[in-house]
PDB file of C-alpha atoms and ligand atoms in Angstrom:
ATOM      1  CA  UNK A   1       0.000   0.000   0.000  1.00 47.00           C
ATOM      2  CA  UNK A   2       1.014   3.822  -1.223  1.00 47.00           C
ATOM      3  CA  UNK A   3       1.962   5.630   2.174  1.00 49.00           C
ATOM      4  CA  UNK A   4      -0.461   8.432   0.422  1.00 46.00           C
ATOM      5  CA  UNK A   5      -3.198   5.499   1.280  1.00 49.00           C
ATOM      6  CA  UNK A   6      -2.343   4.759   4.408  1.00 49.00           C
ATOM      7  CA  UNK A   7      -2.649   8.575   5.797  1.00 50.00           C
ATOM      8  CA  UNK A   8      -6.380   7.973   4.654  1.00 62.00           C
ATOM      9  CA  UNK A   9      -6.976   5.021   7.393  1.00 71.00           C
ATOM     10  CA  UNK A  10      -6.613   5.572  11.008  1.00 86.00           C
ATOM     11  CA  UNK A  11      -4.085   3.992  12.258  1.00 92.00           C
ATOM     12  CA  UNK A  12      -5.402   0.676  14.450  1.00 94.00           C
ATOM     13  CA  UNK A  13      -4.725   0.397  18.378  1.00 97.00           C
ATOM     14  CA  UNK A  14      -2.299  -2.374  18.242  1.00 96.00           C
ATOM     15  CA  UNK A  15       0.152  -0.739  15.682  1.00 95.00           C
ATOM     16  CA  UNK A  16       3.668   0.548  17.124  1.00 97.00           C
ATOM     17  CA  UNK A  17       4.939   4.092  16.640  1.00 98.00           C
ATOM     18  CA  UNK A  18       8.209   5.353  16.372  1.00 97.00           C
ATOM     19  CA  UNK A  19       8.437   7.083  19.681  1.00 98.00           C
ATOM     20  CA  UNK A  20       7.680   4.109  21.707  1.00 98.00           C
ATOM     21  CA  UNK A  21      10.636   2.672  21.712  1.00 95.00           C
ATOM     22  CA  UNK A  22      12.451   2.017  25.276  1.00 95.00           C
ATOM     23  CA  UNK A  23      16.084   1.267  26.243  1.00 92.00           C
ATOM     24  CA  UNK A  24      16.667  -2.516  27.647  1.00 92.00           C
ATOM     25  CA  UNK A  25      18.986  -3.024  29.777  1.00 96.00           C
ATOM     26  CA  UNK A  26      18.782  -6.669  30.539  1.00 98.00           C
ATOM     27  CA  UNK A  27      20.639  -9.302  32.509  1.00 97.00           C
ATOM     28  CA  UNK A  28      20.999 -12.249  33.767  1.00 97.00           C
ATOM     29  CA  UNK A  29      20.069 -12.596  37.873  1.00 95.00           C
ATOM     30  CA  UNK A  30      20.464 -15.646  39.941  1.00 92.00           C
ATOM     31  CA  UNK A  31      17.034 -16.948  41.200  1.00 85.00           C
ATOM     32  CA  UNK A  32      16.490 -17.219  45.047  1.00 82.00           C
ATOM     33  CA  UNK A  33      16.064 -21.334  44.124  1.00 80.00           C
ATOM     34  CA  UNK A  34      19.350 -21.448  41.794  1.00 81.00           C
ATOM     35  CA  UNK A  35      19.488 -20.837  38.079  1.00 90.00           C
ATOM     36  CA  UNK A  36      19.841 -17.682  36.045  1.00 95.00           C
ATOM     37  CA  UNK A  37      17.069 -15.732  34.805  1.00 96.00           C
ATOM     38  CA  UNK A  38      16.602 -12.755  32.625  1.00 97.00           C
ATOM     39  CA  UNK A  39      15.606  -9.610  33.971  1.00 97.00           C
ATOM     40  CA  UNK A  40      15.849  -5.998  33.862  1.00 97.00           C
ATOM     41  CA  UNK A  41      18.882  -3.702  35.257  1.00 96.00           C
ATOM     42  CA  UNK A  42      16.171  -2.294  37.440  1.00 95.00           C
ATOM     43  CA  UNK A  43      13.373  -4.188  38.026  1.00 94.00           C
ATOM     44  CA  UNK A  44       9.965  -2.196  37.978  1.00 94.00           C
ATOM     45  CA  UNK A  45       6.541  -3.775  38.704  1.00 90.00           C
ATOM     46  CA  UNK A  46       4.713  -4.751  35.344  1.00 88.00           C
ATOM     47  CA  UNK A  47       7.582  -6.373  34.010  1.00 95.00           C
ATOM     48  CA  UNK A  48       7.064  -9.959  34.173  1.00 95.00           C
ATOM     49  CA  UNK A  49       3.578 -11.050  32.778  1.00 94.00           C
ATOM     50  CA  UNK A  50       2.329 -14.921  32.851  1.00 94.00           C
ATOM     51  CA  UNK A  51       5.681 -16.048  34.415  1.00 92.00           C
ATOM     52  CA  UNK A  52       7.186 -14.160  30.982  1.00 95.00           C
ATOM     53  CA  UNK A  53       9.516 -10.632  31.402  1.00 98.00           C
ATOM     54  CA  UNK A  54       7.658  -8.471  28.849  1.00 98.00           C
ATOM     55  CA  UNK A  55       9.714  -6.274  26.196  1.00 98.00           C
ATOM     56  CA  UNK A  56       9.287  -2.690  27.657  1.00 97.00           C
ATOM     57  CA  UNK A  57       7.640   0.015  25.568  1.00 97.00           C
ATOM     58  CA  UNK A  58       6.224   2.929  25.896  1.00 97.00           C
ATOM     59  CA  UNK A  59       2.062   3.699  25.778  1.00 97.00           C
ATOM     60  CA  UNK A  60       2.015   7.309  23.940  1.00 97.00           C
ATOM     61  CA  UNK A  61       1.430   6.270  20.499  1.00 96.00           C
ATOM     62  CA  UNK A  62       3.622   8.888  19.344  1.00 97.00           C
ATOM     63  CA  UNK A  63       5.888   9.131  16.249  1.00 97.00           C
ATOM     64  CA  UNK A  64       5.683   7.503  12.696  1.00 96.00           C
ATOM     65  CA  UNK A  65       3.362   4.506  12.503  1.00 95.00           C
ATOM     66  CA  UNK A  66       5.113   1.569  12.336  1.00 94.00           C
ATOM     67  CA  UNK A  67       3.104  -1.003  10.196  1.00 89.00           C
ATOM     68  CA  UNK A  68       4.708  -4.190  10.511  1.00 88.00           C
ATOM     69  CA  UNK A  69       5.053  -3.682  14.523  1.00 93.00           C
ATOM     70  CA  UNK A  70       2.848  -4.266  17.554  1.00 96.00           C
ATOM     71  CA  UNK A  71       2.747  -2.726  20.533  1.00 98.00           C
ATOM     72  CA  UNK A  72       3.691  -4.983  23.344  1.00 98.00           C
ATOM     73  CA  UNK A  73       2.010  -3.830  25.887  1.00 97.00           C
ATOM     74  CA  UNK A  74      -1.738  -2.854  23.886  1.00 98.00           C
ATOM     75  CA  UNK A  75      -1.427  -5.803  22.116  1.00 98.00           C
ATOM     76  CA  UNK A  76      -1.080  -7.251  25.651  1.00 97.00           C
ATOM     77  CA  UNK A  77      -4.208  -5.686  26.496  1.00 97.00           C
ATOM     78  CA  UNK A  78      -6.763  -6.229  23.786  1.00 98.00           C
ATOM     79  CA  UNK A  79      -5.509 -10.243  24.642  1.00 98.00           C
ATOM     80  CA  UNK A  80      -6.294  -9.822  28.140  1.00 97.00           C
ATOM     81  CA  UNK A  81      -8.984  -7.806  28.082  1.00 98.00           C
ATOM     82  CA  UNK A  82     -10.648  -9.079  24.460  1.00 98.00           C
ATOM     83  CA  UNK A  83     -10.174  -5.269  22.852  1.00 98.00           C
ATOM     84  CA  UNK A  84     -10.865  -4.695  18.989  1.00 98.00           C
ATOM     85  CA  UNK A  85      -6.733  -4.564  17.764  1.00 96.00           C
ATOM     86  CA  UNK A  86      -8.240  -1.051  15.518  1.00 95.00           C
ATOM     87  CA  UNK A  87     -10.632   0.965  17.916  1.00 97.00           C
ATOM     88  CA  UNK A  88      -9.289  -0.348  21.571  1.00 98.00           C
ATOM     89  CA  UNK A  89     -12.676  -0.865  22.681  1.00 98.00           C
ATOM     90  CA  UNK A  90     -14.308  -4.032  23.896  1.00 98.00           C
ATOM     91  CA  UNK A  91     -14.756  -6.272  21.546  1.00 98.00           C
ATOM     92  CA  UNK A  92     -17.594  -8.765  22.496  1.00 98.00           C
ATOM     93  CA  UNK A  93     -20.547  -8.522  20.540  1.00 97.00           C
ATOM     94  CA  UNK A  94     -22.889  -7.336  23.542  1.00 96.00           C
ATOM     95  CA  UNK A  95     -25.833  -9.367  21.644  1.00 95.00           C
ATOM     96  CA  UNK A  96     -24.226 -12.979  21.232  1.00 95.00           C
ATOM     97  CA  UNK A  97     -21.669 -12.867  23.887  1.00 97.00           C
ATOM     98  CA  UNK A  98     -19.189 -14.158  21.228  1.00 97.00           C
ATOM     99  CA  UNK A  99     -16.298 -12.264  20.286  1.00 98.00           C
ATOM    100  CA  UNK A 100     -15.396 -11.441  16.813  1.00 97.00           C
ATOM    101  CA  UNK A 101     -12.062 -12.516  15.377  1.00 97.00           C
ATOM    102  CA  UNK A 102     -10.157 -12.205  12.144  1.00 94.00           C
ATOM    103  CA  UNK A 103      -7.938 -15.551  12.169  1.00 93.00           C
ATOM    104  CA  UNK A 104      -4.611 -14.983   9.661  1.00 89.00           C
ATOM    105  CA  UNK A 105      -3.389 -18.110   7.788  1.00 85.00           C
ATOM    106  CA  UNK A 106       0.125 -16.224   9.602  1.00 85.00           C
ATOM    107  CA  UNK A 107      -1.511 -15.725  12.606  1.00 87.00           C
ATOM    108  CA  UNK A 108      -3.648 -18.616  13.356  1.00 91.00           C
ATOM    109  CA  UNK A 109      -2.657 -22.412  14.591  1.00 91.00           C
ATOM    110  CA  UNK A 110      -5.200 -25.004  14.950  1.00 91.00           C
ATOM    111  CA  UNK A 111      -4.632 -27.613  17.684  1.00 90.00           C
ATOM    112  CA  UNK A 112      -4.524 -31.558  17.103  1.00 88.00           C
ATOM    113  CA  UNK A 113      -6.281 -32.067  19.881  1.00 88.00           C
ATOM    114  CA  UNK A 114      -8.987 -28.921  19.794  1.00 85.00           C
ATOM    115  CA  UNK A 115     -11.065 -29.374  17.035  1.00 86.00           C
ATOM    116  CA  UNK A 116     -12.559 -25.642  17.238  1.00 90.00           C
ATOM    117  CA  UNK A 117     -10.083 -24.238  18.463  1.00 92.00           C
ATOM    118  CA  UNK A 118      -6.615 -22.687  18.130  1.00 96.00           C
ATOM    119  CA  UNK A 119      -3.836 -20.693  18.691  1.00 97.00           C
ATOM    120  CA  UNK A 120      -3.418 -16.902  17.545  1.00 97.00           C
ATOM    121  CA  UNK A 121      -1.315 -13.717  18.408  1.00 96.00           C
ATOM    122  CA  UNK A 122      -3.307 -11.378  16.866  1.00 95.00           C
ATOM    123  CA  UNK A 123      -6.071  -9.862  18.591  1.00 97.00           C
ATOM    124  CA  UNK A 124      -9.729  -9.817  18.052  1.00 98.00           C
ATOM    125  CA  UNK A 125     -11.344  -7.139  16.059  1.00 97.00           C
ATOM    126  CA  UNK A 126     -15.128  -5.591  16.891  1.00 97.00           C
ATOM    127  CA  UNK A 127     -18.074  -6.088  14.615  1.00 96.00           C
ATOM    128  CA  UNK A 128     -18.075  -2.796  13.620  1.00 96.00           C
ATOM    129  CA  UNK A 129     -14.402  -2.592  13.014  1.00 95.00           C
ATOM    130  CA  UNK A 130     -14.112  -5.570  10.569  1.00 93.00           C
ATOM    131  CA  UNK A 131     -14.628  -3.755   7.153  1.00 90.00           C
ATOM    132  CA  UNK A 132     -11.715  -1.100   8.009  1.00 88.00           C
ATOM    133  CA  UNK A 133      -9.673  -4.006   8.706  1.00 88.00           C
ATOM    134  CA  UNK A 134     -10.201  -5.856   5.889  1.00 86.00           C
ATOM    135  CA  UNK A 135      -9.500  -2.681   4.224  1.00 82.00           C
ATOM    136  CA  UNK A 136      -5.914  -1.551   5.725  1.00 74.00           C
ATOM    137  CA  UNK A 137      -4.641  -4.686   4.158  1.00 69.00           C
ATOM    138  CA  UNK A 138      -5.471  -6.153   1.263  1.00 66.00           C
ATOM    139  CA  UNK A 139      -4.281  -9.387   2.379  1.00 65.00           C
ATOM    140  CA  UNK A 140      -6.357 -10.582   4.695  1.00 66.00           C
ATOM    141  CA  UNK A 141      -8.864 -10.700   1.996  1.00 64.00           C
ATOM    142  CA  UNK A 142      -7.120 -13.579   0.426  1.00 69.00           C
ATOM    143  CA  UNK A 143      -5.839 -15.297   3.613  1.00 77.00           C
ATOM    144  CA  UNK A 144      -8.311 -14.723   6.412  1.00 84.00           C
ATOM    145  CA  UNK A 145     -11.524 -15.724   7.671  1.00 89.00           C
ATOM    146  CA  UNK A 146     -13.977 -14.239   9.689  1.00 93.00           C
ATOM    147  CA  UNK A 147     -15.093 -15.372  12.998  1.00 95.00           C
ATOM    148  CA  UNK A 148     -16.467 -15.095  15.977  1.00 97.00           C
ATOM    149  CA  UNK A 149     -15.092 -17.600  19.698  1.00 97.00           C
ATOM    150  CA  UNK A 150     -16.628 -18.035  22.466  1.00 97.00           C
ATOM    151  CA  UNK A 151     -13.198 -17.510  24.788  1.00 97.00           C
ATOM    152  CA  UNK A 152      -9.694 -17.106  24.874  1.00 98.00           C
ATOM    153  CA  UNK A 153      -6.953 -17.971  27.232  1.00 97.00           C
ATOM    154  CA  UNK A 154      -3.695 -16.522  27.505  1.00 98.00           C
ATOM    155  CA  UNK A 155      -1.415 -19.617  26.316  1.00 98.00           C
ATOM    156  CA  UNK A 156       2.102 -18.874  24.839  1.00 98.00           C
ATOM    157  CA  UNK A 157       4.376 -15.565  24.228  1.00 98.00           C
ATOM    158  CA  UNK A 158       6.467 -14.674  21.248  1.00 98.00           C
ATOM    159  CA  UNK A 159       9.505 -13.924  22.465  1.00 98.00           C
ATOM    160  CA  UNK A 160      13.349 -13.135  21.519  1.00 98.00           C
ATOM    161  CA  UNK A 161      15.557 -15.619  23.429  1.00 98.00           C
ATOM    162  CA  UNK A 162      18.944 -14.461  25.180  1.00 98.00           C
ATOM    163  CA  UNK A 163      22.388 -16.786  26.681  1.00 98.00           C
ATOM    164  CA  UNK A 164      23.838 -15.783  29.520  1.00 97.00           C
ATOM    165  CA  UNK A 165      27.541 -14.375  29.582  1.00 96.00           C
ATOM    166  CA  UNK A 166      30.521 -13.467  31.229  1.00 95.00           C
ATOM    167  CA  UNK A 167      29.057 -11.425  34.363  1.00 92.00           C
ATOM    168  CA  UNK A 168      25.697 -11.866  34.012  1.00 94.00           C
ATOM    169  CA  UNK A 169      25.617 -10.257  30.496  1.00 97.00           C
ATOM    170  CA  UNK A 170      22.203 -11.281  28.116  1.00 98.00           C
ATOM    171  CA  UNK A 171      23.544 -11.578  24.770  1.00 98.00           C
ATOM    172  CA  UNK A 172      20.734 -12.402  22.304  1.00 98.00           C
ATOM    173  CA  UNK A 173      21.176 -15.882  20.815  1.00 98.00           C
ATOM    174  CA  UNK A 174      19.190 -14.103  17.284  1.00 98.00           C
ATOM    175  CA  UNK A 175      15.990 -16.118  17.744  1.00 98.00           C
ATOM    176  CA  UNK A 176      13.292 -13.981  17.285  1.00 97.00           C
ATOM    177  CA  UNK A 177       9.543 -14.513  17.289  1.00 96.00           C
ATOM    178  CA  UNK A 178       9.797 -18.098  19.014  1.00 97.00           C
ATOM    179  CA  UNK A 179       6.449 -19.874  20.411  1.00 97.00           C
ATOM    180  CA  UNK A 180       6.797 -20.479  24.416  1.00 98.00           C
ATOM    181  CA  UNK A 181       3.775 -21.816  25.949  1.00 97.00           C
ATOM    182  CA  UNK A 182       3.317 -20.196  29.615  1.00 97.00           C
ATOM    183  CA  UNK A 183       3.995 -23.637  31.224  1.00 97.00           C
ATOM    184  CA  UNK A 184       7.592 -24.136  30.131  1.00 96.00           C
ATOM    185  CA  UNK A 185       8.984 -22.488  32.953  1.00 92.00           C
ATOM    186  CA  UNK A 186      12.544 -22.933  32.340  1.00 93.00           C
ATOM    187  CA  UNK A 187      12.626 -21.748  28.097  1.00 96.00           C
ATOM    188  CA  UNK A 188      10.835 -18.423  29.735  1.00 97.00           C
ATOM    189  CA  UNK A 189      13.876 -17.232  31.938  1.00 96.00           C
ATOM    190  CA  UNK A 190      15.724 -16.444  28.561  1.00 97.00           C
ATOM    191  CA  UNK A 191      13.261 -15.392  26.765  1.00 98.00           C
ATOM    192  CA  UNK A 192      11.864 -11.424  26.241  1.00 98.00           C
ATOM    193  CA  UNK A 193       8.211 -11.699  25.268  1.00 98.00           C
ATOM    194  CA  UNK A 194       7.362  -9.678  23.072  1.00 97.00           C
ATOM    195  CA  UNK A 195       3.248 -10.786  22.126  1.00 97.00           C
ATOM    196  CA  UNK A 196       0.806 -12.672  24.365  1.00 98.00           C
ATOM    197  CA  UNK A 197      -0.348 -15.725  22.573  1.00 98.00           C
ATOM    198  CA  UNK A 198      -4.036 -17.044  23.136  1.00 98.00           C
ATOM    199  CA  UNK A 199      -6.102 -20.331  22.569  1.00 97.00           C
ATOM    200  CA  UNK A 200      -9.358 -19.594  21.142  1.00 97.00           C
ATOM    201  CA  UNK A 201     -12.294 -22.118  22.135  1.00 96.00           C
ATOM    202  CA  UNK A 202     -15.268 -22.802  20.255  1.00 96.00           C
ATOM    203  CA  UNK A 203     -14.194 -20.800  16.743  1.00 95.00           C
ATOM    204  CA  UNK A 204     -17.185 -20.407  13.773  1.00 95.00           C
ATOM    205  CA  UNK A 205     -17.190 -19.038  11.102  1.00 92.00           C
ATOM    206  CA  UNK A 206     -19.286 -15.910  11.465  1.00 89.00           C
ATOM    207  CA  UNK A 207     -22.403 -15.288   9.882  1.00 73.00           C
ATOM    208  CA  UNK A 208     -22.636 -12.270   7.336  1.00 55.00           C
TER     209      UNK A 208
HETATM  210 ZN1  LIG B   1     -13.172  -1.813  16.933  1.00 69.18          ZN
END
């Protein structure tokens, strides 16, 4: 897409701009039970999310949209909280009870063992929402389908992994984007989530 097109759309709730960026200073700390895990230089509240330490960025959606980027911690919150990825508002459908969902082929895993279900990173999108998604990229036209679940759990992060060093140091091993479910405890403490990863239940097609 021509950025003369994209100034047309609003740009949705989830998408990163370029003044959100945050410094990381990260490290490796010995746990009060033995082993290393990574952390921050200075540890704040709010950083560690589902047993995962979460990426730090900034909420101010200032600065040149960033299209191919999420924001960690709204994309966080439209998982948690089932809000439309565009508009930031809730996202059940307040006559069903069902949330809305555009599943990805890039975004969406079915489950072996869930027949209606699945895995996704990218959040749900409101009723009303749907047609201006569709319409900020042309792709999901060819490669999506819309839905609506009836719940989803928080399941799995995306994260960047790091090895620890001489002194502590985190030096990133290059693995980005890799699939940790919340119960491997030990591939978490060198890992720096970056997106919260949900299991839908009960997915249908939705009726149009
Ligand atoms: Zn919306």
């Amino acid at each position: 897409m021509t950025s003369a097109a994209r100034t047309q759309l609003r740009v949705p709730y989830v998408i990163a701009h370029a003044d959100e960026a945050a410094p990381q200073h990260l490290r490796f700390t010995r746990r009060p039970l033995g082993g290393l895990r990574l952390a921050y230089e200075d540890p704040r509240r709010g950083d560690m999310a589902h047993g995962a330490l979460r990426v730090r960025v900034l909420n101010n959606r200032r600065g040149a949209p960033q299209w191919r980027m999420l924001n960690t911690l709204r994309q966080w919150r439209c998982m948690e909280k089932l809000l439309c990825q565009v508009c930031g508002e809730p996202a059940t459908d307040p006559e069903s009870g069902r949330i809305p969902w555009i599943m990805t082929d890039t975004a969406f895993r079915e489950l072996p063992h869930e027949p209606t279900g699945g895995l996704t990173s990218a959040p749900p999108t409101c009723r009303a929402c749907i047609p201006e998604a569709l319409a900020t990229c042309p792709q999901l036209h060819i490669s999506s389908a819309v839905c609506t679940v009836a719940r989803a759990i928080p399941a799995a992060v995306l994260a960047d992994m790091f090895t620890p060093g001489p002194g502590g140091r985190a030096i990133p091993t290059g693995e980005h984007n890799v699939e940790i479910s919340l119960s491997e405890d030990t591939l978490l403490t060198h890992a720096l989530a970056t997106q919260l990863i949900v299991q839908v239940h009960d997915l249908r097609p939705a009726h149009t």
